[in-house]
Structures are given as structure tokens and as C-alpha cells.
PDB file of C-alpha atoms in Angstrom:
ATOM      1  CA  MET A1144      -3.773  18.426  12.537  1.00 78.00           C
ATOM      2  CA  SER A1145      -3.632  15.840  15.322  1.00 87.00           C
ATOM      3  CA  VAL A1146      -3.810  12.141  14.549  1.00 89.00           C
ATOM      4  CA  GLN A1147      -7.297  12.063  16.110  1.00 91.00           C
ATOM      5  CA  GLU A1148      -8.385  14.846  13.787  1.00 93.00           C
ATOM      6  CA  LYS A1149      -6.911  12.924  10.855  1.00 93.00           C
ATOM      7  CA  ALA A1150      -8.942   9.879  11.842  1.00 95.00           C
ATOM      8  CA  GLN A1151     -12.122  11.932  12.053  1.00 96.00           C
ATOM      9  CA  ARG A1152     -11.410  13.514   8.666  1.00 97.00           C
ATOM     10  CA  MET A1153     -10.966  10.042   7.188  1.00 97.00           C
ATOM     11  CA  ILE A1154     -14.302   8.957   8.677  1.00 97.00           C
ATOM     12  CA  ASP A1155     -16.004  12.041   7.254  1.00 97.00           C
ATOM     13  CA  ILE A1156     -14.552  11.484   3.775  1.00 97.00           C
ATOM     14  CA  PHE A1157     -15.616   7.844   3.893  1.00 97.00           C
ATOM     15  CA  SER A1158     -19.171   8.915   4.795  1.00 96.00           C
ATOM     16  CA  GLU A1159     -19.295  11.231   1.774  1.00 96.00           C
ATOM     17  CA  MET A1160     -18.032   8.455  -0.491  1.00 96.00           C
ATOM     18  CA  ASN A1161     -20.428   5.951   1.002  1.00 94.00           C
ATOM     19  CA  ASP A1162     -23.422   8.236   0.498  1.00 93.00           C
ATOM     20  CA  LYS A1163     -22.814   8.160  -3.259  1.00 90.00           C
ATOM     21  CA  ASN A1164     -21.666   4.523  -3.508  1.00 89.00           C
ATOM     22  CA  LYS A1165     -23.779   2.570  -1.026  1.00 87.00           C
ATOM     23  CA  TRP A1166     -23.322  -0.775  -2.782  1.00 84.00           C
ATOM     24  CA  THR A1167     -19.534  -0.597  -2.868  1.00 86.00           C
ATOM     25  CA  ASP A1168     -17.458  -2.721  -0.479  1.00 85.00           C
ATOM     26  CA  ASP A1169     -16.888  -0.529   2.588  1.00 90.00           C
ATOM     27  CA  ARG A1170     -13.248  -1.599   2.789  1.00 89.00           C
ATOM     28  CA  ILE A1171     -12.532  -0.151  -0.643  1.00 88.00           C
ATOM     29  CA  LEU A1172     -13.947   3.242   0.313  1.00 92.00           C
ATOM     30  CA  MET A1173     -12.236   3.191   3.717  1.00 92.00           C
ATOM     31  CA  MET A1174      -8.907   2.694   2.013  1.00 89.00           C
ATOM     32  CA  ALA A1175      -9.693   5.353  -0.598  1.00 92.00           C
ATOM     33  CA  ALA A1176     -10.622   7.836   2.135  1.00 94.00           C
ATOM     34  CA  SER A1177      -7.351   7.164   3.944  1.00 92.00           C
ATOM     35  CA  VAL A1178      -5.377   8.090   0.812  1.00 90.00           C
ATOM     36  CA  TYR A1179      -6.678  11.674   0.983  1.00 94.00           C
ATOM     37  CA  VAL A1180      -5.707  12.000   4.638  1.00 92.00           C
ATOM     38  CA  VAL A1181      -2.264  10.442   4.242  1.00 87.00           C
ATOM     39  CA  LYS A1182      -1.503  12.681   1.271  1.00 86.00           C
ATOM     40  CA  ASN A1183      -3.063  15.667   3.074  1.00 88.00           C
ATOM     41  CA  ARG A1184      -5.185  16.541   0.045  1.00 92.00           C
ATOM     42  CA  GLU A1185      -8.619  18.120   0.077  1.00 95.00           C
ATOM     43  CA  PHE A1186     -11.572  15.951  -0.928  1.00 97.00           C
ATOM     44  CA  ASP A1187     -14.345  16.987  -3.285  1.00 96.00           C
ATOM     45  CA  ALA A1188     -17.092  14.359  -3.430  1.00 96.00           C
ATOM     46  CA  GLU A1189     -18.433  15.478  -6.810  1.00 95.00           C
ATOM     47  CA  ARG A1190     -14.994  15.568  -8.421  1.00 96.00           C
ATOM     48  CA  TYR A1191     -14.139  12.154  -6.997  1.00 97.00           C
ATOM     49  CA  THR A1192     -17.422  10.597  -8.116  1.00 96.00           C
ATOM     50  CA  ASP A1193     -17.028  12.055 -11.608  1.00 97.00           C
ATOM     51  CA  LEU A1194     -13.500  10.651 -11.820  1.00 97.00           C
ATOM     52  CA  CYS A1195     -14.697   7.189 -10.770  1.00 96.00           C
ATOM     53  CA  GLU A1196     -17.341   7.318 -13.500  1.00 96.00           C
ATOM     54  CA  TYR A1197     -14.810   8.573 -16.042  1.00 97.00           C
ATOM     55  CA  ILE A1198     -12.525   5.626 -15.291  1.00 97.00           C
ATOM     56  CA  LYS A1199     -15.421   3.216 -15.718  1.00 96.00           C
ATOM     57  CA  GLN A1200     -16.491   4.731 -19.033  1.00 96.00           C
ATOM     58  CA  GLU A1201     -12.935   4.795 -20.389  1.00 96.00           C
ATOM     59  CA  SER A1202     -12.303   1.133 -19.547  1.00 94.00           C
ATOM     60  CA  GLY A1203     -13.124  -1.921 -21.609  1.00 89.00           C
ATOM     61  CA  ALA A1204     -16.137  -4.084 -20.892  1.00 87.00           C
ATOM     62  CA  PHE A1205     -14.039  -6.781 -19.210  1.00 85.00           C
ATOM     63  CA  SER A1206     -11.508  -4.532 -17.517  1.00 90.00           C
ATOM     64  CA  TYR A1207     -10.871  -4.813 -13.769  1.00 88.00           C
ATOM     65  CA  LEU A1208     -11.240  -1.026 -13.741  1.00 91.00           C
ATOM     66  CA  ARG A1209     -14.979  -1.433 -14.175  1.00 90.00           C
ATOM     67  CA  SER A1210     -15.046  -3.197 -10.809  1.00 86.00           C
ATOM     68  CA  THR A1211     -14.443  -1.725  -7.354  1.00 85.00           C
ATOM     69  CA  ILE A1212     -10.726  -1.173  -7.941  1.00 87.00           C
ATOM     70  CA  ARG A1213     -11.631   2.043  -9.771  1.00 92.00           C
ATOM     71  CA  PHE A1214     -12.506   3.682  -6.435  1.00 92.00           C
ATOM     72  CA  SER A1215      -8.964   3.098  -5.202  1.00 89.00           C
ATOM     73  CA  VAL A1216      -7.385   4.123  -8.502  1.00 92.00           C
ATOM     74  CA  ALA A1217      -9.431   7.327  -8.558  1.00 95.00           C
ATOM     75  CA  ALA A1218      -8.261   8.271  -5.051  1.00 94.00           C
ATOM     76  CA  TRP A1219      -4.645   7.579  -5.968  1.00 91.00           C
ATOM     77  CA  LEU A1220      -4.789   9.673  -9.156  1.00 95.00           C
ATOM     78  CA  ASP A1221      -6.812  12.480  -7.580  1.00 96.00           C
ATOM     79  CA  THR A1222      -4.315  12.975  -4.755  1.00 93.00           C
ATOM     80  CA  ARG A1223      -1.177  12.847  -6.889  1.00 91.00           C
ATOM     81  CA  PHE A1224      -1.935  14.673 -10.131  1.00 94.00           C
ATOM     82  CA  ASP A1225      -3.316  18.095 -11.003  1.00 94.00           C
ATOM     83  CA  ASP A1226      -5.090  16.546 -14.004  1.00 96.00           C
ATOM     84  CA  PRO A1227      -6.121  13.032 -12.917  1.00 97.00           C
ATOM     85  CA  ARG A1228      -7.971  12.335 -16.169  1.00 97.00           C
ATOM     86  CA  GLU A1229      -4.862  12.962 -18.222  1.00 96.00           C
ATOM     87  CA  ALA A1230      -2.895  10.891 -15.713  1.00 96.00           C
ATOM     88  CA  PHE A1231      -5.410   8.072 -16.173  1.00 97.00           C
ATOM     89  CA  GLN A1232      -4.713   7.957 -19.904  1.00 96.00           C
ATOM     90  CA  THR A1233      -0.985   7.675 -19.165  1.00 95.00           C
ATOM     91  CA  TYR A1234      -1.800   5.043 -16.572  1.00 95.00           C
ATOM     92  CA  ASN A1235      -3.634   2.948 -19.162  1.00 95.00           C
ATOM     93  CA  ARG A1236      -0.629   3.140 -21.473  1.00 94.00           C
ATOM     94  CA  VAL A1237       1.650   2.020 -18.646  1.00 95.00           C
ATOM     95  CA  TYR A1238      -0.605  -0.954 -17.874  1.00 95.00           C
ATOM     96  CA  ASP A1239      -0.849  -1.984 -21.538  1.00 95.00           C
ATOM     97  CA  ARG A1240       2.927  -1.816 -21.868  1.00 95.00           C
ATOM     98  CA  MET A1241       3.332  -3.942 -18.739  1.00 96.00           C
ATOM     99  CA  ILE A1242       1.139  -6.622 -20.313  1.00 97.00           C
ATOM    100  CA  GLU A1243       3.197  -6.486 -23.498  1.00 96.00           C
ATOM    101  CA  LYS A1244       6.323  -6.929 -21.383  1.00 96.00           C
ATOM    102  CA  GLY A1245       5.006 -10.083 -19.724  1.00 96.00           C
ATOM    103  CA  PHE A1246       3.053  -9.049 -16.641  1.00 96.00           C
ATOM    104  CA  LYS A1247      -0.185 -11.022 -16.239  1.00 94.00           C
ATOM    105  CA  ARG A1248      -3.622  -9.427 -16.340  1.00 92.00           C
ATOM    106  CA  THR A1249      -4.532  -9.116 -12.674  1.00 87.00           C
ATOM    107  CA  THR A1250      -5.812  -6.454 -10.331  1.00 85.00           C
ATOM    108  CA  PHE A1251      -2.331  -6.381  -8.786  1.00 87.00           C
ATOM    109  CA  THR A1252      -0.840  -5.396 -12.129  1.00 91.00           C
ATOM    110  CA  TYR A1253      -3.076  -2.328 -12.087  1.00 91.00           C
ATOM    111  CA  ILE A1254      -1.812  -1.523  -8.592  1.00 88.00           C
ATOM    112  CA  ALA A1255       1.800  -2.008  -9.689  1.00 90.00           C
ATOM    113  CA  ALA A1256       1.127   0.321 -12.626  1.00 92.00           C
ATOM    114  CA  LEU A1257       0.115   3.033 -10.156  1.00 89.00           C
ATOM    115  CA  VAL A1258       3.506   2.778  -8.489  1.00 86.00           C
ATOM    116  CA  MET A1259       5.279   2.773 -11.856  1.00 89.00           C
ATOM    117  CA  LEU A1260       3.278   5.788 -13.018  1.00 87.00           C
ATOM    118  CA  GLN A1261       5.621   7.988 -10.999  1.00 72.00           C
ATOM    119  CA  ASP A1262       8.544   7.182 -13.292  1.00 64.00           C
ATOM    120  CA  ASP A1263       9.724   9.051 -16.363  1.00 74.00           C
ATOM    121  CA  GLU A1264       7.966   7.445 -19.337  1.00 77.00           C
ATOM    122  CA  SER A1265      11.271   7.237 -21.189  1.00 80.00           C
ATOM    123  CA  GLU A1266      12.582   4.937 -18.451  1.00 86.00           C
ATOM    124  CA  LEU A1267       9.505   2.727 -18.143  1.00 92.00           C
ATOM    125  CA  ASP A1268      10.714  -0.137 -20.327  1.00 93.00           C
ATOM    126  CA  GLU A1269      13.886  -0.498 -18.272  1.00 94.00           C
ATOM    127  CA  CYS A1270      11.892  -0.261 -15.031  1.00 94.00           C
ATOM    128  CA  MET A1271       9.434  -2.932 -16.213  1.00 96.00           C
ATOM    129  CA  ASP A1272      12.210  -5.302 -17.256  1.00 96.00           C
ATOM    130  CA  ARG A1273      13.971  -4.851 -13.935  1.00 96.00           C
ATOM    131  CA  SER A1274      10.698  -5.319 -12.014  1.00 96.00           C
ATOM    132  CA  LEU A1275       9.951  -8.578 -13.804  1.00 97.00           C
ATOM    133  CA  THR A1276      13.467  -9.807 -13.088  1.00 97.00           C
ATOM    134  CA  VAL A1277      13.044  -8.972  -9.384  1.00 96.00           C
ATOM    135  CA  TYR A1278       9.690 -10.773  -9.349  1.00 96.00           C
ATOM    136  CA  GLU A1279      11.118 -13.894 -10.994  1.00 96.00           C
ATOM    137  CA  ARG A1280      14.032 -13.934  -8.551  1.00 95.00           C
ATOM    138  CA  MET A1281      11.587 -13.650  -5.674  1.00 94.00           C
ATOM    139  CA  ARG A1282       9.595 -16.529  -7.086  1.00 94.00           C
ATOM    140  CA  SER A1283      12.707 -18.662  -7.479  1.00 94.00           C
ATOM    141  CA  GLU A1284      13.438 -18.172  -3.759  1.00 93.00           C
ATOM    142  CA  HIS A1285       9.834 -18.768  -2.604  1.00 94.00           C
ATOM    143  CA  PRO A1286       7.902 -20.521  -5.400  1.00 92.00           C
ATOM    144  CA  PHE A1287       4.951 -21.528  -3.220  1.00 90.00           C
ATOM    145  CA  ILE A1288       4.192 -18.143  -1.649  1.00 89.00           C
ATOM    146  CA  THR A1289       5.158 -15.730  -4.425  1.00 91.00           C
ATOM    147  CA  SER A1290       2.200 -14.814  -6.620  1.00 86.00           C
ATOM    148  CA  LYS A1291       0.917 -11.930  -8.705  1.00 86.00           C
ATOM    149  CA  ASP A1292       0.041  -9.972  -5.567  1.00 84.00           C
ATOM    150  CA  ASP A1293       3.800  -9.471  -5.170  1.00 89.00           C
ATOM    151  CA  TYR A1294       3.950  -7.363  -8.342  1.00 91.00           C
ATOM    152  CA  PRO A1295       3.607  -3.994  -6.526  1.00 88.00           C
ATOM    153  CA  LEU A1296       6.464  -4.623  -4.104  1.00 87.00           C
ATOM    154  CA  ALA A1297       8.597  -6.067  -6.910  1.00 91.00           C
ATOM    155  CA  VAL A1298       8.207  -2.724  -8.691  1.00 91.00           C
ATOM    156  CA  LEU A1299       9.156  -0.791  -5.556  1.00 87.00           C
ATOM    157  CA  LEU A1300      12.186  -3.003  -4.950  1.00 89.00           C
ATOM    158  CA  ALA A1301      13.247  -2.655  -8.580  1.00 91.00           C
ATOM    159  CA  GLN A1302      13.403   1.114  -8.117  1.00 85.00           C
ATOM    160  CA  GLN A1303      16.278   0.641  -5.670  1.00 84.00           C
ATOM    161  CA  GLU A1304      19.809   0.991  -6.974  1.00 84.00           C
ATOM    162  CA  GLY A1305      22.255  -1.886  -7.031  1.00 87.00           C
ATOM    163  CA  GLU A1306      22.508  -5.387  -8.414  1.00 92.00           C
ATOM    164  CA  ILE A1307      19.319  -7.434  -8.284  1.00 93.00           C
ATOM    165  CA  ASP A1308      21.110 -10.396  -6.712  1.00 93.00           C
ATOM    166  CA  THR A1309      22.233  -8.098  -3.889  1.00 93.00           C
ATOM    167  CA  LEU A1310      18.665  -6.854  -3.360  1.00 92.00           C
ATOM    168  CA  ILE A1311      17.312 -10.397  -3.229  1.00 94.00           C
ATOM    169  CA  TYR A1312      20.072 -11.589  -0.895  1.00 95.00           C
ATOM    170  CA  ARG A1313      19.291  -8.715   1.473  1.00 94.00           C
ATOM    171  CA  MET A1314      15.591  -9.535   1.428  1.00 95.00           C
ATOM    172  CA  GLU A1315      16.335 -13.212   2.131  1.00 96.00           C
ATOM    173  CA  GLU A1316      18.666 -12.271   4.972  1.00 97.00           C
ATOM    174  CA  ILE A1317      15.847 -10.284   6.581  1.00 97.00           C
ATOM    175  CA  TYR A1318      13.323 -13.072   5.921  1.00 97.00           C
ATOM    176  CA  SER A1319      15.527 -15.700   7.570  1.00 97.00           C
ATOM    177  CA  GLY A1320      16.420 -13.420  10.459  1.00 98.00           C
ATOM    178  CA  LEU A1321      12.796 -12.612  11.262  1.00 98.00           C
ATOM    179  CA  ASN A1322      11.832 -16.266  11.011  1.00 97.00           C
ATOM    180  CA  ALA A1323      14.598 -17.178  13.460  1.00 98.00           C
ATOM    181  CA  ASN A1324      13.122 -14.604  15.842  1.00 96.00           C
ATOM    182  CA  GLY A1325       9.618 -16.048  15.862  1.00 95.00           C
ATOM    183  CA  PHE A1326       7.967 -14.641  12.740  1.00 96.00           C
ATOM    184  CA  TRP A1327       5.946 -17.255  10.856  1.00 95.00           C
ATOM    185  CA  LYS A1328       7.022 -18.198   7.348  1.00 94.00           C
ATOM    186  CA  GLY A1329       4.665 -17.279   4.522  1.00 93.00           C
ATOM    187  CA  ASN A1330       3.539 -14.455   2.271  1.00 89.00           C
ATOM    188  CA  ASN A1331       3.181 -11.941   5.114  1.00 90.00           C
ATOM    189  CA  LEU A1332       6.755 -12.581   6.231  1.00 95.00           C
ATOM    190  CA  GLN A1333       7.913 -12.188   2.649  1.00 93.00           C
ATOM    191  CA  PHE A1334       6.024  -8.907   2.458  1.00 89.00           C
ATOM    192  CA  ILE A1335       7.589  -7.391   5.573  1.00 92.00           C
ATOM    193  CA  SER A1336      10.988  -8.572   4.317  1.00 94.00           C
ATOM    194  CA  GLN A1337      10.344  -6.741   1.059  1.00 90.00           C
ATOM    195  CA  MET A1338       9.288  -3.600   2.912  1.00 88.00           C
ATOM    196  CA  LEU A1339      12.302  -3.570   5.217  1.00 91.00           C
ATOM    197  CA  SER A1340      14.549  -4.068   2.174  1.00 89.00           C
ATOM    198  CA  LEU A1341      13.475  -0.609   1.013  1.00 84.00           C
ATOM    199  CA  ASP A1342      15.528   0.855   3.885  1.00 84.00           C
ATOM    200  CA  THR A1343      19.012   1.049   2.400  1.00 81.00           C
ATOM    201  CA  ILE A1344      20.549   2.854   5.372  1.00 83.00           C
ATOM    202  CA  HIS A1345      20.491   0.105   7.987  1.00 89.00           C
ATOM    203  CA  ASP A1346      21.897  -3.408   7.710  1.00 94.00           C
ATOM    204  CA  ALA A1347      19.675  -6.477   7.758  1.00 96.00           C
ATOM    205  CA  GLU A1348      20.572  -7.451  11.329  1.00 96.00           C
ATOM    206  CA  THR A1349      19.621  -4.026  12.670  1.00 95.00           C
ATOM    207  CA  LEU A1350      16.269  -4.111  10.886  1.00 95.00           C
ATOM    208  CA  VAL A1351      15.538  -7.628  12.146  1.00 97.00           C
ATOM    209  CA  ASN A1352      16.355  -6.623  15.713  1.00 96.00           C
ATOM    210  CA  ARG A1353      14.176  -3.505  15.470  1.00 95.00           C
ATOM    211  CA  ALA A1354      11.229  -5.438  14.060  1.00 96.00           C
ATOM    212  CA  THR A1355      11.557  -8.143  16.717  1.00 96.00           C
ATOM    213  CA  HIS A1356      11.723  -5.579  19.523  1.00 94.00           C
ATOM    214  CA  LEU A1357       8.740  -3.709  18.102  1.00 94.00           C
ATOM    215  CA  SER A1358       6.728  -6.914  17.867  1.00 94.00           C
ATOM    216  CA  ASP A1359       7.383  -7.514  21.563  1.00 93.00           C
ATOM    217  CA  GLN A1360       6.328  -3.947  22.376  1.00 92.00           C
ATOM    218  CA  LEU A1361       3.081  -4.373  20.457  1.00 91.00           C
ATOM    219  CA  LYS A1362       2.287  -7.521  22.418  1.00 89.00           C
ATOM    220  CA  ASN A1363       2.962  -5.721  25.687  1.00 88.00           C
ATOM    221  CA  ALA A1364       0.666  -2.896  24.562  1.00 87.00           C
ATOM    222  CA  SER A1365      -2.146  -5.383  23.830  1.00 84.00           C
ATOM    223  CA  LEU A1366      -1.926  -4.711  20.093  1.00 87.00           C
ATOM    224  CA  LYS A1367      -2.221  -7.600  17.658  1.00 77.00           C
ATOM    225  CA  THR A1368       0.826  -9.269  16.207  1.00 81.00           C
ATOM    226  CA  LYS A1369      -0.849 -11.851  13.976  1.00 87.00           C
ATOM    227  CA  SER A1370       0.943 -12.589  10.724  1.00 90.00           C
ATOM    228  CA  MET A1371      -1.547 -10.450   8.795  1.00 87.00           C
ATOM    229  CA  HIS A1372      -0.172  -7.472  10.724  1.00 89.00           C
ATOM    230  CA  TYR A1373       3.455  -8.007   9.742  1.00 92.00           C
ATOM    231  CA  PRO A1374       3.223  -5.127   7.218  1.00 87.00           C
ATOM    232  CA  GLU A1375       2.242  -2.807  10.076  1.00 88.00           C
ATOM    233  CA  ILE A1376       5.256  -3.988  12.076  1.00 92.00           C
ATOM    234  CA  GLY A1377       7.323  -3.226   8.983  1.00 90.00           C
ATOM    235  CA  MET A1378       6.016   0.318   8.666  1.00 85.00           C
ATOM    236  CA  LEU A1379       6.552   1.071  12.346  1.00 89.00           C
ATOM    237  CA  THR A1380      10.051  -0.386  12.158  1.00 90.00           C
ATOM    238  CA  LEU A1381      10.955   1.768   9.164  1.00 84.00           C
ATOM    239  CA  THR A1382       9.745   4.965  10.828  1.00 81.00           C
ATOM    240  CA  ASP A1383      10.929   3.942  14.321  1.00 77.00           C
ATOM    241  CA  GLU A1384       7.560   4.944  15.774  1.00 72.00           C
ATOM    242  CA  THR A1385       8.012   3.024  19.013  1.00 76.00           C
ATOM    243  CA  ASP A1386       6.619   5.850  21.143  1.00 82.00           C
ATOM    244  CA  ARG A1387       3.310   6.098  19.292  1.00 86.00           C
ATOM    245  CA  LEU A1388       1.745   2.759  20.223  1.00 91.00           C
ATOM    246  CA  GLU A1389      -0.822   4.404  22.475  1.00 91.00           C
ATOM    247  CA  ASP A1390      -1.885   6.652  19.580  1.00 92.00           C
ATOM    248  CA  ILE A1391      -2.338   3.571  17.389  1.00 93.00           C
ATOM    249  CA  ARG A1392      -4.493   1.873  20.001  1.00 93.00           C
ATOM    250  CA  MET A1393      -6.531   5.041  20.499  1.00 93.00           C
ATOM    251  CA  ILE A1394      -7.221   5.477  16.762  1.00 95.00           C
ATOM    252  CA  ARG A1395      -7.977   1.781  16.348  1.00 94.00           C
ATOM    253  CA  ASP A1396     -10.529   1.975  19.159  1.00 94.00           C
ATOM    254  CA  GLN A1397     -11.968   5.175  17.694  1.00 95.00           C
ATOM    255  CA  LEU A1398     -12.523   3.436  14.350  1.00 96.00           C
ATOM    256  CA  ASN A1399     -13.888   0.299  16.022  1.00 96.00           C
ATOM    257  CA  GLY A1400     -16.552   2.479  17.586  1.00 95.00           C
ATOM    258  CA  GLU A1401     -17.823   3.801  14.247  1.00 94.00           C
ATOM    259  CA  LYS A1402     -20.944   2.166  12.805  1.00 90.00           C
ATOM    260  CA  LYS A1403     -19.447   1.104   9.480  1.00 92.00           C
ATOM    261  CA  TYR A1404     -15.875   0.626  10.624  1.00 94.00           C
ATOM    262  CA  ARG A1405     -16.693  -1.698  13.517  1.00 93.00           C
ATOM    263  CA  TRP A1406     -17.139  -4.628  11.110  1.00 92.00           C
ATOM    264  CA  HIS A1407     -13.566  -4.344   9.813  1.00 91.00           C
ATOM    265  CA  ARG A1408     -11.378  -4.415  12.904  1.00 91.00           C
ATOM    266  CA  ASP A1409      -8.289  -5.804  11.194  1.00 88.00           C
ATOM    267  CA  LEU A1410      -8.439  -3.063   8.564  1.00 89.00           C
ATOM    268  CA  ASN A1411      -8.958  -0.479  11.317  1.00 93.00           C
ATOM    269  CA  TYR A1412      -5.685  -1.551  12.875  1.00 92.00           C
ATOM    270  CA  LYS A1413      -3.948  -1.138   9.520  1.00 89.00           C
ATOM    271  CA  LEU A1414      -5.506   2.291   8.986  1.00 91.00           C
ATOM    272  CA  ALA A1415      -4.558   3.406  12.500  1.00 92.00           C
ATOM    273  CA  VAL A1416      -0.913   2.524  11.867  1.00 90.00           C
ATOM    274  CA  GLN A1417      -1.020   4.253   8.495  1.00 87.00           C
ATOM    275  CA  LEU A1418      -2.348   7.479   9.986  1.00 90.00           C
ATOM    276  CA  VAL A1419       0.294   7.535  12.709  1.00 89.00           C
ATOM    277  CA  VAL A1420       3.118   6.705  10.313  1.00 84.00           C
ATOM    278  CA  SER A1421       1.935   9.325   7.810  1.00 81.00           C
ATOM    279  CA  GLU A1422       2.930  12.043  10.256  1.00 78.00           C
ATOM    280  CA  SER A1423       6.566  11.040   9.707  1.00 69.00           C
ATOM    281  CA  LEU A1424       6.289  12.464   6.207  1.00 64.00           C
ATOM    282  CA  GLN A1425       5.622  15.884   7.741  1.00 64.00           C
ATOM    283  CA  GLU A1426       8.586  15.818  10.131  1.00 60.00           C
ATOM    284  CA  ASP A1427      11.856  17.326   8.926  1.00 50.00           C
ATOM    285  CA  SER A1428      13.740  15.283  11.508  1.00 49.00           C
ATOM    286  CA  VAL A1429      12.987  12.088   9.607  1.00 49.00           C
ATOM    287  CA  ALA A1430      14.541  13.387   6.411  1.00 50.00           C
ATOM    288  CA  GLU A1431      17.469  14.970   8.271  1.00 44.00           C
ATOM    289  CA  ALA A1432      18.236  11.666   9.953  1.00 43.00           C
ATOM    290  CA  GLY A1433      18.783  10.085   6.528  1.00 44.00           C
ATOM    291  CA  LEU A1434      16.780   7.058   7.552  1.00 46.00           C
ATOM    292  CA  PHE A1435      15.335   6.438   4.107  1.00 42.00           C
ATOM    293  CA  THR A1436      16.183   7.191   0.515  1.00 40.00           C
ATOM    294  CA  SER A1437      12.545   8.043  -0.085  1.00 48.00           C
ATOM    295  CA  MET A1438       9.861   8.205   2.606  1.00 58.00           C
ATOM    296  CA  GLU A1439       7.297   8.639  -0.147  1.00 62.00           C
ATOM    297  CA  VAL A1440       8.231   5.252  -1.621  1.00 63.00           C
ATOM    298  CA  ILE A1441       7.870   3.677   1.823  1.00 67.00           C
ATOM    299  CA  MET A1442       4.378   5.122   2.185  1.00 67.00           C
ATOM    300  CA  GLN A1443       3.498   3.885  -1.297  1.00 66.00           C
ATOM    301  CA  ALA A1444       4.442   0.415  -0.149  1.00 66.00           C
ATOM    302  CA  GLN A1445       2.014   0.567   2.761  1.00 64.00           C
ATOM    303  CA  GLN A1446      -0.799   2.063   0.679  1.00 67.00           C
ATOM    304  CA  THR A1447      -0.173  -0.611  -1.923  1.00 67.00           C
ATOM    305  CA  ALA A1448      -0.482  -3.288   0.752  1.00 66.00           C
ATOM    306  CA  ILE A1449      -3.812  -1.986   1.990  1.00 68.00           C
ATOM    307  CA  MET A1450      -5.131  -1.445  -1.518  1.00 67.00           C
ATOM    308  CA  ALA A1451      -4.109  -4.923  -2.641  1.00 66.00           C
ATOM    309  CA  GLY A1452      -5.711  -6.540   0.373  1.00 64.00           C
ATOM    310  CA  ALA A1453      -8.933  -4.592  -0.014  1.00 65.00           C
ATOM    311  CA  VAL A1454      -9.452  -5.029  -3.733  1.00 64.00           C
ATOM    312  CA  GLY A1455      -7.942  -8.472  -4.203  1.00 59.00           C
ATOM    313  CA  ALA A1456     -10.852 -10.470  -2.847  1.00 55.00           C
ATOM    314  CA  ALA A1457     -13.395  -8.274  -4.568  1.00 55.00           C
ATOM    315  CA  ALA A1458     -11.742  -8.655  -7.962  1.00 54.00           C
ATOM    316  CA  ALA A1459     -10.748 -12.307  -7.704  1.00 52.00           C
ATOM    317  CA  SER A1460     -14.080 -13.606  -8.967  1.00 48.00           C
ATOM    318  CA  ASN A1461     -14.214 -11.222 -11.937  1.00 52.00           C
ATOM    319  CA  GLY A1462     -12.594 -11.647 -15.329  1.00 50.00           C
ATOM    320  CA  GLY A1463     -10.405  -8.734 -16.296  1.00 56.00           C
ATOM    321  CA  ALA A1464      -8.254  -7.150 -18.966  1.00 64.00           C
TER     322      ALA A1464
END
């Protein structure tokens, strides 16, 4: 399936979702539709709708899962598990345990729980403790920009082997290097630094140089390089997709021309990058090159970023448990 066909499939899935959930934030459904395409899983509108309703019914009256985040959670569970309802019950247990361990009740904790759901349940306590330690170390380095929306990437970073101090030092080395090369300080720079830290094959200097070069290429290709797009630079750097910039622009323009999508141009750019990068998961050459310890974890990082950005604003005004 070509990347253009993937984009059209995503649009079609979104339309089916939108038909049944007209009052839901379009961005949430756009992201949910992209999950099916990235994971290359078939979409059944009735099954998906039933799962969304099941999640709502199984959640407490004040739970974030009764808000729009359930549409994202349903897509995630439906594309990763043969029995998503059973997986949801495990997911709830993981979230509750995270709260007991010291994570705060936020929509980002639910997103982090999705990432942690992949782990062996017998190892969850250790993973949670390590994730909290990573988060606290991140906050000690950047107290003014580290917040609960960094939970998901803290979990992903904690899944890497090695001493935590070494992981944090590497992330800070990338952060400082990118800043010295023109990247603006702030949460988006911290995020791309976290993402690039997931690549354990290349040294920090190499990753900084690649990201800087890619940023220049994007500018030359008339593609945005605002700080909000640093995660996209990170994904393209990790997959070394420097020859696919025209595809990204083409898919972005295709989405910008769609009736519903045209109002969310920044998200369209993110989705275009995600669709192009997702093809790397299908290419044996990527795995053979030993570029990453786990391409799936890298893709989870990008999906987490989009999900967090889409649901964060929608959930911020709601109380939750």
C-alpha cells in the first residue's frame, strides 16, 4: 500500500468514526484513525464503537476515560490485542497500580499506562519505580518545563537498559547540543531529546548533527520547523527518512484539502510524518541495519506524542480519576 493509499485509508476510517461520533473533537478521531493505518490493522466501525462504549460504562463517574480520551484508548487496544476488552481490564489494573506507586491522576498517566501495558505484569512494579525515578531526574534537570505530560516518555526511557544517570546525561547532552545548533529551549526540545535518547546505537553528537541537518532540509523543502514540530524532526532523524520529504509534503497537502482536516493543519503535518515513518516498520533493511533496539517502541513514542497533544487540551478542564 502506497503512502497516498494509507492517507486515503486514514481519511476513510476517520469518516466512519465521525459519522458515529459527530460531537467528538475531530483531532481525537483523526489520531485514532491513524493508529489503525500505522499498525496496519483492519477497522470495524461497529466493533470500535462498541469498545468505546464499553470503556465508558466500565469507568467511574469521574474518570478521564469517560471523556474523549476513550476514543484514543479504544483504538490503541483494538489494534494491539486480540481481546481488547480483557486488555482494558488489565489496563485499569495497571493505571490503579501506577496511582498507588505515586503517579498523579492525569490524562497523561492513562497514556503512560498504555505504553506500560506491553510489559510482563510481574515486572510492572519495577518498571513503575524506574519510570518515576526517570521522571524525577528529568524534573530535577528542567523543573520549569517538566510536567505530567512527560510521563509517557519517562516510561519509554525507563524501558531502556543501563543506569538512569547515564540515560539522563545522554538526554541532556542531546538537549544542549540541539540548543547550540539553533533549537529553542523548552518542552518541545526536551521531547525531541527524549525521543532521540531512545536510539542507543548512535552517539549524541551524531544524532544532534542528523537532526540539525534534517531541520535545514525541511526548511529548504518549505516544510515547517516550528518548535511544535520538533517531535517530527525527531522521528525523521531516528528513521533517517531524508529522501521522503516530498512524500510528507504531498500527504500534508492531501490532508489539508479534506473538508474536516483542513482546520487542523499542524496536526496534518504530524500525521503526514507518521504515515511516512510507519513504512520503516515494514522494511527489513531498517531492522538489518541495527539502527534501533526496538522500532515499535520508537513508533509508540510518536503515537504517544500525538495522542497526548490531542487529548490533553480536551481533558484539561475535566476532573478525573
